[in-house]
Amino acid sequence: MPPQAVAAHERTGTAAAPAAMLDTYREVLTPEGVALHLPAAGPVPRALAWLIDLFVRVAVLLALSMLLGLLGGLGQGLYLVGLFLVFWAYPIVLEAAWNGQTPGKRALGLRVVAGDGAPVGWLPAVVRNLMRSVDMLPFGYATGLASCLYDRHGRRLGDLVADTVVVHVAPRRIDPVLPPATPQAPAQVLLPDEQAAIVAFGERAPRLSAGRQAELAALLFPLTGSAGSEGVRRLYGLANWLLGRR
């Protein structure tokens, strides 16, 4: 900070404004005061997800045409109904009922959520997908692409109207990494929440100071019968046992 700015800051007692971050993270503050960081998806992964969904829909329509073609005129009428449902109900139903994901979004690790990070509901899902007819104008999703590039969170017009955002889904850790310790069965039956708390301790404790680890381990002294570093080690053993490493 230049000396003149430092002097002005000291005189006014105000803090300098932080520089804007060049990323697409959308920060949402919950009523509990917890800041959620939603990693908004850009137009490239969204376009790839759309292509996968298009392939799925075309495959479904081909299968329908072969089956309903055997029914003559009735089959043609049913095919038109299926055509409407596949192209318009497909994304609405899946996004609202399948945790904000279509097969394409699931394959690309994407999810539609509400603007505040909550699961997307039926009404936002209907609105954002009906607005595709506008995002497609004048050709090839040009309006939607322009909106994605202009908006810092990569939202097309449908997302802006429905107050939704497409975010990257963090990969779920299947095999948690815990410090090595001899697996040890608990001396008493533990409730699911208690088991989850011990496993969470095993995952997070290595990032804490030794003093904080011992402080947390002391809370479970009635279970481990030890305190300090020995209590921490026994909790690691319990966590490994609960994960099936015996």
PDB file of C-alpha atoms in Angstrom:
ATOM      1  CA  MET A   1       0.000   0.000   0.000  1.00  0.00           C
ATOM      2  CA  PRO A   2       1.497   3.426  -0.920  1.00  0.00           C
ATOM      3  CA  PRO A   3       2.634   5.599   2.034  1.00  0.00           C
ATOM      4  CA  GLN A   4      -0.053   8.177   1.234  1.00  0.00           C
ATOM      5  CA  ALA A   5      -2.727   5.496   1.374  1.00  0.00           C
ATOM      6  CA  VAL A   6      -1.328   4.139   4.630  1.00  0.00           C
ATOM      7  CA  ALA A   7      -1.432   7.590   6.147  1.00  0.00           C
ATOM      8  CA  ALA A   8      -4.992   8.147   4.966  1.00  0.00           C
ATOM      9  CA  HIS A   9      -5.982   4.754   6.340  1.00  0.00           C
ATOM     10  CA  GLU A  10      -4.467   5.585   9.713  1.00  0.00           C
ATOM     11  CA  ARG A  11      -6.241   8.912   9.774  1.00  0.00           C
ATOM     12  CA  THR A  12      -9.648   7.570   8.897  1.00  0.00           C
ATOM     13  CA  GLY A  13      -9.329   4.254  10.720  1.00  0.00           C
ATOM     14  CA  THR A  14     -11.041   2.409   7.844  1.00  0.00           C
ATOM     15  CA  ALA A  15      -9.897  -0.881   6.351  1.00  0.00           C
ATOM     16  CA  ALA A  16      -8.854  -1.088   2.729  1.00  0.00           C
ATOM     17  CA  ALA A  17     -11.359  -2.918   0.525  1.00  0.00           C
ATOM     18  CA  PRO A  18     -10.100  -6.373  -0.518  1.00  0.00           C
ATOM     19  CA  ALA A  19      -9.373  -6.939  -4.166  1.00  0.00           C
ATOM     20  CA  ALA A  20     -12.068  -8.733  -6.111  1.00  0.00           C
ATOM     21  CA  MET A  21     -11.339 -12.424  -6.540  1.00  0.00           C
ATOM     22  CA  LEU A  22     -11.102 -13.789 -10.074  1.00  0.00           C
ATOM     23  CA  ASP A  23     -13.082 -16.963  -9.542  1.00  0.00           C
ATOM     24  CA  THR A  24     -16.637 -18.180  -9.985  1.00  0.00           C
ATOM     25  CA  TYR A  25     -17.299 -19.102  -6.357  1.00  0.00           C
ATOM     26  CA  ARG A  26     -20.651 -17.886  -5.121  1.00  0.00           C
ATOM     27  CA  GLU A  27     -20.624 -17.150  -1.417  1.00  0.00           C
ATOM     28  CA  VAL A  28     -23.903 -17.571   0.448  1.00  0.00           C
ATOM     29  CA  LEU A  29     -24.302 -16.684   4.120  1.00  0.00           C
ATOM     30  CA  THR A  30     -26.798 -18.954   5.879  1.00  0.00           C
ATOM     31  CA  PRO A  31     -29.092 -17.675   8.668  1.00  0.00           C
ATOM     32  CA  GLU A  32     -26.761 -19.454  11.112  1.00  0.00           C
ATOM     33  CA  GLY A  33     -23.873 -17.281   9.884  1.00  0.00           C
ATOM     34  CA  VAL A  34     -22.092 -20.078   8.011  1.00  0.00           C
ATOM     35  CA  ALA A  35     -20.556 -19.055   4.678  1.00  0.00           C
ATOM     36  CA  LEU A  36     -21.241 -21.531   1.869  1.00  0.00           C
ATOM     37  CA  HIS A  37     -18.969 -21.450  -1.165  1.00  0.00           C
ATOM     38  CA  LEU A  38     -20.717 -22.740  -4.279  1.00  0.00           C
ATOM     39  CA  PRO A  39     -18.294 -23.482  -7.144  1.00  0.00           C
ATOM     40  CA  ALA A  40     -20.325 -22.300 -10.121  1.00  0.00           C
ATOM     41  CA  ALA A  41     -19.884 -24.240 -13.371  1.00  0.00           C
ATOM     42  CA  GLY A  42     -18.902 -22.515 -16.597  1.00  0.00           C
ATOM     43  CA  PRO A  43     -20.392 -22.970 -20.075  1.00  0.00           C
ATOM     44  CA  VAL A  44     -18.020 -25.773 -21.194  1.00  0.00           C
ATOM     45  CA  PRO A  45     -18.982 -28.481 -18.630  1.00  0.00           C
ATOM     46  CA  ARG A  46     -22.608 -27.407 -18.910  1.00  0.00           C
ATOM     47  CA  ALA A  47     -22.516 -27.821 -22.695  1.00  0.00           C
ATOM     48  CA  LEU A  48     -20.935 -31.274 -22.365  1.00  0.00           C
ATOM     49  CA  ALA A  49     -23.623 -32.309 -19.877  1.00  0.00           C
ATOM     50  CA  TRP A  50     -26.294 -31.045 -22.278  1.00  0.00           C
ATOM     51  CA  LEU A  51     -24.788 -33.118 -25.122  1.00  0.00           C
ATOM     52  CA  ILE A  52     -24.893 -36.256 -22.961  1.00  0.00           C
ATOM     53  CA  ASP A  53     -28.531 -35.589 -22.087  1.00  0.00           C
ATOM     54  CA  LEU A  54     -29.284 -34.994 -25.775  1.00  0.00           C
ATOM     55  CA  PHE A  55     -27.762 -38.373 -26.628  1.00  0.00           C
ATOM     56  CA  VAL A  56     -29.868 -40.047 -23.912  1.00  0.00           C
ATOM     57  CA  ARG A  57     -33.049 -38.407 -25.140  1.00  0.00           C
ATOM     58  CA  VAL A  58     -32.409 -39.295 -28.784  1.00  0.00           C
ATOM     59  CA  ALA A  59     -31.737 -42.919 -27.755  1.00  0.00           C
ATOM     60  CA  VAL A  60     -35.024 -43.020 -25.818  1.00  0.00           C
ATOM     61  CA  LEU A  61     -36.934 -41.579 -28.766  1.00  0.00           C
ATOM     62  CA  LEU A  62     -35.406 -44.099 -31.156  1.00  0.00           C
ATOM     63  CA  ALA A  63     -36.486 -46.928 -28.865  1.00  0.00           C
ATOM     64  CA  LEU A  64     -39.984 -45.440 -28.610  1.00  0.00           C
ATOM     65  CA  SER A  65     -40.272 -45.057 -32.371  1.00  0.00           C
ATOM     66  CA  MET A  66     -39.420 -48.714 -32.929  1.00  0.00           C
ATOM     67  CA  LEU A  67     -41.904 -49.925 -30.313  1.00  0.00           C
ATOM     68  CA  LEU A  68     -44.766 -47.542 -31.073  1.00  0.00           C
ATOM     69  CA  GLY A  69     -44.307 -47.913 -34.829  1.00  0.00           C
ATOM     70  CA  LEU A  70     -45.923 -51.326 -34.534  1.00  0.00           C
ATOM     71  CA  LEU A  71     -49.199 -49.702 -33.353  1.00  0.00           C
ATOM     72  CA  GLY A  72     -49.874 -47.703 -36.518  1.00  0.00           C
ATOM     73  CA  GLY A  73     -51.768 -44.403 -36.072  1.00  0.00           C
ATOM     74  CA  LEU A  74     -52.194 -44.864 -32.331  1.00  0.00           C
ATOM     75  CA  GLY A  75     -48.472 -45.385 -32.032  1.00  0.00           C
ATOM     76  CA  GLN A  76     -47.778 -42.132 -33.897  1.00  0.00           C
ATOM     77  CA  GLY A  77     -49.986 -40.230 -31.479  1.00  0.00           C
ATOM     78  CA  LEU A  78     -48.299 -41.798 -28.467  1.00  0.00           C
ATOM     79  CA  TYR A  79     -44.904 -41.027 -29.991  1.00  0.00           C
ATOM     80  CA  LEU A  80     -45.769 -37.330 -30.220  1.00  0.00           C
ATOM     81  CA  VAL A  81     -46.729 -37.365 -26.535  1.00  0.00           C
ATOM     82  CA  GLY A  82     -43.461 -39.121 -25.720  1.00  0.00           C
ATOM     83  CA  LEU A  83     -41.530 -36.603 -27.821  1.00  0.00           C
ATOM     84  CA  PHE A  84     -42.990 -33.731 -25.800  1.00  0.00           C
ATOM     85  CA  LEU A  85     -42.294 -35.424 -22.469  1.00  0.00           C
ATOM     86  CA  VAL A  86     -38.748 -36.441 -23.351  1.00  0.00           C
ATOM     87  CA  PHE A  87     -37.699 -32.967 -24.455  1.00  0.00           C
ATOM     88  CA  TRP A  88     -39.531 -30.880 -21.855  1.00  0.00           C
ATOM     89  CA  ALA A  89     -40.384 -33.062 -18.835  1.00  0.00           C
ATOM     90  CA  TYR A  90     -37.041 -34.920 -18.838  1.00  0.00           C
ATOM     91  CA  PRO A  91     -34.907 -32.103 -17.320  1.00  0.00           C
ATOM     92  CA  ILE A  92     -37.687 -30.748 -15.107  1.00  0.00           C
ATOM     93  CA  VAL A  93     -38.550 -34.053 -13.439  1.00  0.00           C
ATOM     94  CA  LEU A  94     -34.952 -35.182 -13.042  1.00  0.00           C
ATOM     95  CA  GLU A  95     -33.655 -31.899 -11.645  1.00  0.00           C
ATOM     96  CA  ALA A  96     -36.526 -31.572  -9.172  1.00  0.00           C
ATOM     97  CA  ALA A  97     -36.658 -35.224  -8.092  1.00  0.00           C
ATOM     98  CA  TRP A  98     -33.040 -36.383  -8.541  1.00  0.00           C
ATOM     99  CA  ASN A  99     -31.131 -33.915  -6.402  1.00  0.00           C
ATOM    100  CA  GLY A 100     -30.742 -31.324  -9.154  1.00  0.00           C
ATOM    101  CA  GLN A 101     -29.090 -33.684 -11.619  1.00  0.00           C
ATOM    102  CA  THR A 102     -29.811 -35.169 -15.012  1.00  0.00           C
ATOM    103  CA  PRO A 103     -27.684 -38.065 -16.300  1.00  0.00           C
ATOM    104  CA  GLY A 104     -25.490 -35.569 -18.150  1.00  0.00           C
ATOM    105  CA  LYS A 105     -24.983 -33.361 -15.107  1.00  0.00           C
ATOM    106  CA  ARG A 106     -24.297 -36.416 -12.956  1.00  0.00           C
ATOM    107  CA  ALA A 107     -21.669 -37.639 -15.417  1.00  0.00           C
ATOM    108  CA  LEU A 108     -19.956 -34.227 -15.384  1.00  0.00           C
ATOM    109  CA  GLY A 109     -20.260 -33.782 -11.607  1.00  0.00           C
ATOM    110  CA  LEU A 110     -22.725 -30.884 -11.826  1.00  0.00           C
ATOM    111  CA  ARG A 111     -25.883 -30.045  -9.896  1.00  0.00           C
ATOM    112  CA  VAL A 112     -28.568 -27.374 -10.049  1.00  0.00           C
ATOM    113  CA  VAL A 113     -29.199 -25.659  -6.720  1.00  0.00           C
ATOM    114  CA  ALA A 114     -31.229 -22.657  -5.620  1.00  0.00           C
ATOM    115  CA  GLY A 115     -29.497 -19.306  -5.338  1.00  0.00           C
ATOM    116  CA  ASP A 116     -29.096 -19.747  -1.573  1.00  0.00           C
ATOM    117  CA  GLY A 117     -27.559 -23.210  -1.951  1.00  0.00           C
ATOM    118  CA  ALA A 118     -30.752 -25.112  -1.069  1.00  0.00           C
ATOM    119  CA  PRO A 119     -32.009 -28.006  -3.245  1.00  0.00           C
ATOM    120  CA  VAL A 120     -33.816 -26.819  -6.336  1.00  0.00           C
ATOM    121  CA  GLY A 121     -37.613 -27.156  -6.140  1.00  0.00           C
ATOM    122  CA  TRP A 122     -40.248 -27.901  -8.742  1.00  0.00           C
ATOM    123  CA  LEU A 123     -41.118 -24.289  -9.592  1.00  0.00           C
ATOM    124  CA  PRO A 124     -37.498 -23.149 -10.204  1.00  0.00           C
ATOM    125  CA  ALA A 125     -36.884 -26.323 -12.231  1.00  0.00           C
ATOM    126  CA  VAL A 126     -39.923 -25.587 -14.410  1.00  0.00           C
ATOM    127  CA  VAL A 127     -39.006 -21.925 -14.884  1.00  0.00           C
ATOM    128  CA  ARG A 128     -35.328 -22.462 -15.769  1.00  0.00           C
ATOM    129  CA  ASN A 129     -36.141 -25.179 -18.292  1.00  0.00           C
ATOM    130  CA  LEU A 130     -39.028 -23.325 -19.940  1.00  0.00           C
ATOM    131  CA  MET A 131     -36.652 -20.386 -20.355  1.00  0.00           C
ATOM    132  CA  ARG A 132     -34.480 -22.565 -22.592  1.00  0.00           C
ATOM    133  CA  SER A 133     -36.658 -21.441 -25.479  1.00  0.00           C
ATOM    134  CA  VAL A 134     -35.312 -17.935 -24.888  1.00  0.00           C
ATOM    135  CA  ASP A 135     -31.717 -19.021 -24.207  1.00  0.00           C
ATOM    136  CA  MET A 136     -31.705 -20.856 -27.563  1.00  0.00           C
ATOM    137  CA  LEU A 137     -32.360 -17.617 -29.490  1.00  0.00           C
ATOM    138  CA  PRO A 138     -31.429 -16.705 -32.134  1.00  0.00           C
ATOM    139  CA  PHE A 139     -29.626 -20.031 -32.718  1.00  0.00           C
ATOM    140  CA  GLY A 140     -27.428 -22.594 -30.926  1.00  0.00           C
ATOM    141  CA  TYR A 141     -27.986 -21.306 -27.363  1.00  0.00           C
ATOM    142  CA  ALA A 142     -26.330 -18.010 -28.363  1.00  0.00           C
ATOM    143  CA  THR A 143     -28.314 -15.974 -25.834  1.00  0.00           C
ATOM    144  CA  GLY A 144     -27.658 -18.457 -23.047  1.00  0.00           C
ATOM    145  CA  LEU A 145     -23.939 -18.559 -23.874  1.00  0.00           C
ATOM    146  CA  ALA A 146     -23.690 -14.770 -23.862  1.00  0.00           C
ATOM    147  CA  SER A 147     -25.438 -14.689 -20.485  1.00  0.00           C
ATOM    148  CA  CYS A 148     -23.093 -17.373 -19.078  1.00  0.00           C
ATOM    149  CA  LEU A 149     -20.025 -15.431 -20.207  1.00  0.00           C
ATOM    150  CA  TYR A 150     -21.345 -12.139 -18.845  1.00  0.00           C
ATOM    151  CA  ASP A 151     -22.548 -13.417 -15.467  1.00  0.00           C
ATOM    152  CA  ARG A 152     -19.738 -14.064 -12.952  1.00  0.00           C
ATOM    153  CA  HIS A 153     -21.481 -17.246 -11.805  1.00  0.00           C
ATOM    154  CA  GLY A 154     -22.008 -18.625 -15.311  1.00  0.00           C
ATOM    155  CA  ARG A 155     -25.795 -18.380 -15.221  1.00  0.00           C
ATOM    156  CA  ARG A 156     -27.913 -18.357 -18.352  1.00  0.00           C
ATOM    157  CA  LEU A 157     -31.141 -16.376 -18.514  1.00  0.00           C
ATOM    158  CA  GLY A 158     -33.152 -19.304 -17.191  1.00  0.00           C
ATOM    159  CA  ASP A 159     -30.972 -19.439 -14.093  1.00  0.00           C
ATOM    160  CA  LEU A 160     -31.235 -15.694 -13.554  1.00  0.00           C
ATOM    161  CA  VAL A 161     -35.041 -15.760 -13.773  1.00  0.00           C
ATOM    162  CA  ALA A 162     -35.428 -18.877 -11.595  1.00  0.00           C
ATOM    163  CA  ASP A 163     -32.644 -17.800  -9.167  1.00  0.00           C
ATOM    164  CA  THR A 164     -30.717 -21.022  -9.625  1.00  0.00           C
ATOM    165  CA  VAL A 165     -27.069 -21.803 -10.255  1.00  0.00           C
ATOM    166  CA  VAL A 166     -25.298 -24.863 -11.656  1.00  0.00           C
ATOM    167  CA  VAL A 167     -22.414 -25.888  -9.390  1.00  0.00           C
ATOM    168  CA  HIS A 168     -19.661 -28.464  -9.375  1.00  0.00           C
ATOM    169  CA  VAL A 169     -20.266 -31.322  -6.946  1.00  0.00           C
ATOM    170  CA  ALA A 170     -17.298 -32.133  -4.735  1.00  0.00           C
ATOM    171  CA  PRO A 171     -16.245 -35.765  -5.229  1.00  0.00           C
ATOM    172  CA  ARG A 172     -17.345 -37.919  -2.342  1.00  0.00           C
ATOM    173  CA  ARG A 173     -14.471 -39.463  -0.440  1.00  0.00           C
ATOM    174  CA  ILE A 174     -15.129 -43.198  -0.436  1.00  0.00           C
ATOM    175  CA  ASP A 175     -12.106 -44.272   1.570  1.00  0.00           C
ATOM    176  CA  PRO A 176     -11.299 -41.718   4.293  1.00  0.00           C
ATOM    177  CA  VAL A 177      -7.630 -41.306   5.103  1.00  0.00           C
ATOM    178  CA  LEU A 178      -6.955 -41.870   8.813  1.00  0.00           C
ATOM    179  CA  PRO A 179      -3.706 -41.986  10.742  1.00  0.00           C
ATOM    180  CA  PRO A 180      -2.405 -45.547  11.141  1.00  0.00           C
ATOM    181  CA  ALA A 181      -3.487 -47.149  14.414  1.00  0.00           C
ATOM    182  CA  THR A 182      -4.337 -50.648  15.535  1.00  0.00           C
ATOM    183  CA  PRO A 183      -8.099 -51.110  15.012  1.00  0.00           C
ATOM    184  CA  GLN A 184      -9.862 -51.370  18.343  1.00  0.00           C
ATOM    185  CA  ALA A 185     -13.480 -52.317  18.958  1.00  0.00           C
ATOM    186  CA  PRO A 186     -15.466 -49.960  21.205  1.00  0.00           C
ATOM    187  CA  ALA A 187     -16.176 -51.207  24.699  1.00  0.00           C
ATOM    188  CA  GLN A 188     -19.859 -50.376  24.345  1.00  0.00           C
ATOM    189  CA  VAL A 189     -22.482 -50.121  21.629  1.00  0.00           C
ATOM    190  CA  LEU A 190     -22.316 -46.765  19.865  1.00  0.00           C
ATOM    191  CA  LEU A 191     -25.172 -44.922  18.189  1.00  0.00           C
ATOM    192  CA  PRO A 192     -24.776 -44.007  14.505  1.00  0.00           C
ATOM    193  CA  ASP A 193     -24.185 -40.343  15.367  1.00  0.00           C
ATOM    194  CA  GLU A 194     -21.495 -41.320  17.869  1.00  0.00           C
ATOM    195  CA  GLN A 195     -19.790 -43.554  15.308  1.00  0.00           C
ATOM    196  CA  ALA A 196     -19.875 -40.737  12.737  1.00  0.00           C
ATOM    197  CA  ALA A 197     -18.371 -38.319  15.274  1.00  0.00           C
ATOM    198  CA  ILE A 198     -15.440 -40.664  15.997  1.00  0.00           C
ATOM    199  CA  VAL A 199     -14.746 -41.226  12.293  1.00  0.00           C
ATOM    200  CA  ALA A 200     -14.933 -37.465  11.692  1.00  0.00           C
ATOM    201  CA  PHE A 201     -12.433 -36.954  14.507  1.00  0.00           C
ATOM    202  CA  GLY A 202     -10.064 -39.428  12.834  1.00  0.00           C
ATOM    203  CA  GLU A 203     -10.326 -37.543   9.541  1.00  0.00           C
ATOM    204  CA  ARG A 204      -9.917 -34.031  10.909  1.00  0.00           C
ATOM    205  CA  ALA A 205      -7.720 -34.398  13.976  1.00  0.00           C
ATOM    206  CA  PRO A 206      -4.414 -34.586  12.028  1.00  0.00           C
ATOM    207  CA  ARG A 207      -5.043 -31.008  10.920  1.00  0.00           C
ATOM    208  CA  LEU A 208      -5.380 -29.828  14.531  1.00  0.00           C
ATOM    209  CA  SER A 209      -2.693 -29.025  17.044  1.00  0.00           C
ATOM    210  CA  ALA A 210      -1.644 -31.711  19.524  1.00  0.00           C
ATOM    211  CA  GLY A 211      -3.221 -29.710  22.347  1.00  0.00           C
ATOM    212  CA  ARG A 212      -6.551 -29.421  20.570  1.00  0.00           C
ATOM    213  CA  GLN A 213      -6.498 -33.147  19.723  1.00  0.00           C
ATOM    214  CA  ALA A 214      -5.957 -33.993  23.389  1.00  0.00           C
ATOM    215  CA  GLU A 215      -8.708 -31.568  24.416  1.00  0.00           C
ATOM    216  CA  LEU A 216     -11.228 -33.259  22.120  1.00  0.00           C
ATOM    217  CA  ALA A 217     -10.071 -36.747  23.087  1.00  0.00           C
ATOM    218  CA  ALA A 218     -10.608 -35.887  26.747  1.00  0.00           C
ATOM    219  CA  LEU A 219     -14.331 -35.542  26.044  1.00  0.00           C
ATOM    220  CA  LEU A 220     -14.435 -39.279  25.294  1.00  0.00           C
ATOM    221  CA  PHE A 221     -12.427 -40.364  28.314  1.00  0.00           C
ATOM    222  CA  PRO A 222     -15.375 -42.508  29.571  1.00  0.00           C
ATOM    223  CA  LEU A 223     -15.175 -44.452  26.302  1.00  0.00           C
ATOM    224  CA  THR A 224     -11.413 -44.752  25.817  1.00  0.00           C
ATOM    225  CA  GLY A 225     -10.286 -44.693  29.456  1.00  0.00           C
ATOM    226  CA  SER A 226      -7.254 -42.645  28.414  1.00  0.00           C
ATOM    227  CA  ALA A 227      -6.341 -39.010  28.050  1.00  0.00           C
ATOM    228  CA  GLY A 228      -3.690 -37.039  26.197  1.00  0.00           C
ATOM    229  CA  SER A 229      -1.871 -38.605  23.271  1.00  0.00           C
ATOM    230  CA  GLU A 230      -2.937 -42.099  24.355  1.00  0.00           C
ATOM    231  CA  GLY A 231      -6.612 -41.054  24.183  1.00  0.00           C
ATOM    232  CA  VAL A 232      -6.037 -39.641  20.694  1.00  0.00           C
ATOM    233  CA  ARG A 233      -4.359 -42.875  19.588  1.00  0.00           C
ATOM    234  CA  ARG A 234      -7.246 -44.972  20.912  1.00  0.00           C
ATOM    235  CA  LEU A 235      -9.762 -42.799  19.078  1.00  0.00           C
ATOM    236  CA  TYR A 236      -7.802 -43.378  15.872  1.00  0.00           C
ATOM    237  CA  GLY A 237      -8.025 -47.105  16.596  1.00  0.00           C
ATOM    238  CA  LEU A 238     -11.787 -46.895  17.123  1.00  0.00           C
ATOM    239  CA  ALA A 239     -12.215 -44.903  13.902  1.00  0.00           C
ATOM    240  CA  ASN A 240     -10.269 -47.500  11.918  1.00  0.00           C
ATOM    241  CA  TRP A 241     -12.332 -50.314  13.454  1.00  0.00           C
ATOM    242  CA  LEU A 242     -15.592 -48.538  12.626  1.00  0.00           C
ATOM    243  CA  LEU A 243     -14.444 -48.251   9.001  1.00  0.00           C
ATOM    244  CA  GLY A 244     -13.993 -51.996   8.834  1.00  0.00           C
ATOM    245  CA  ARG A 245     -10.192 -52.044   8.944  1.00  0.00           C
ATOM    246  CA  ARG A 246      -9.784 -55.090  11.209  1.00  0.00           C
TER     247      ARG A 246
END
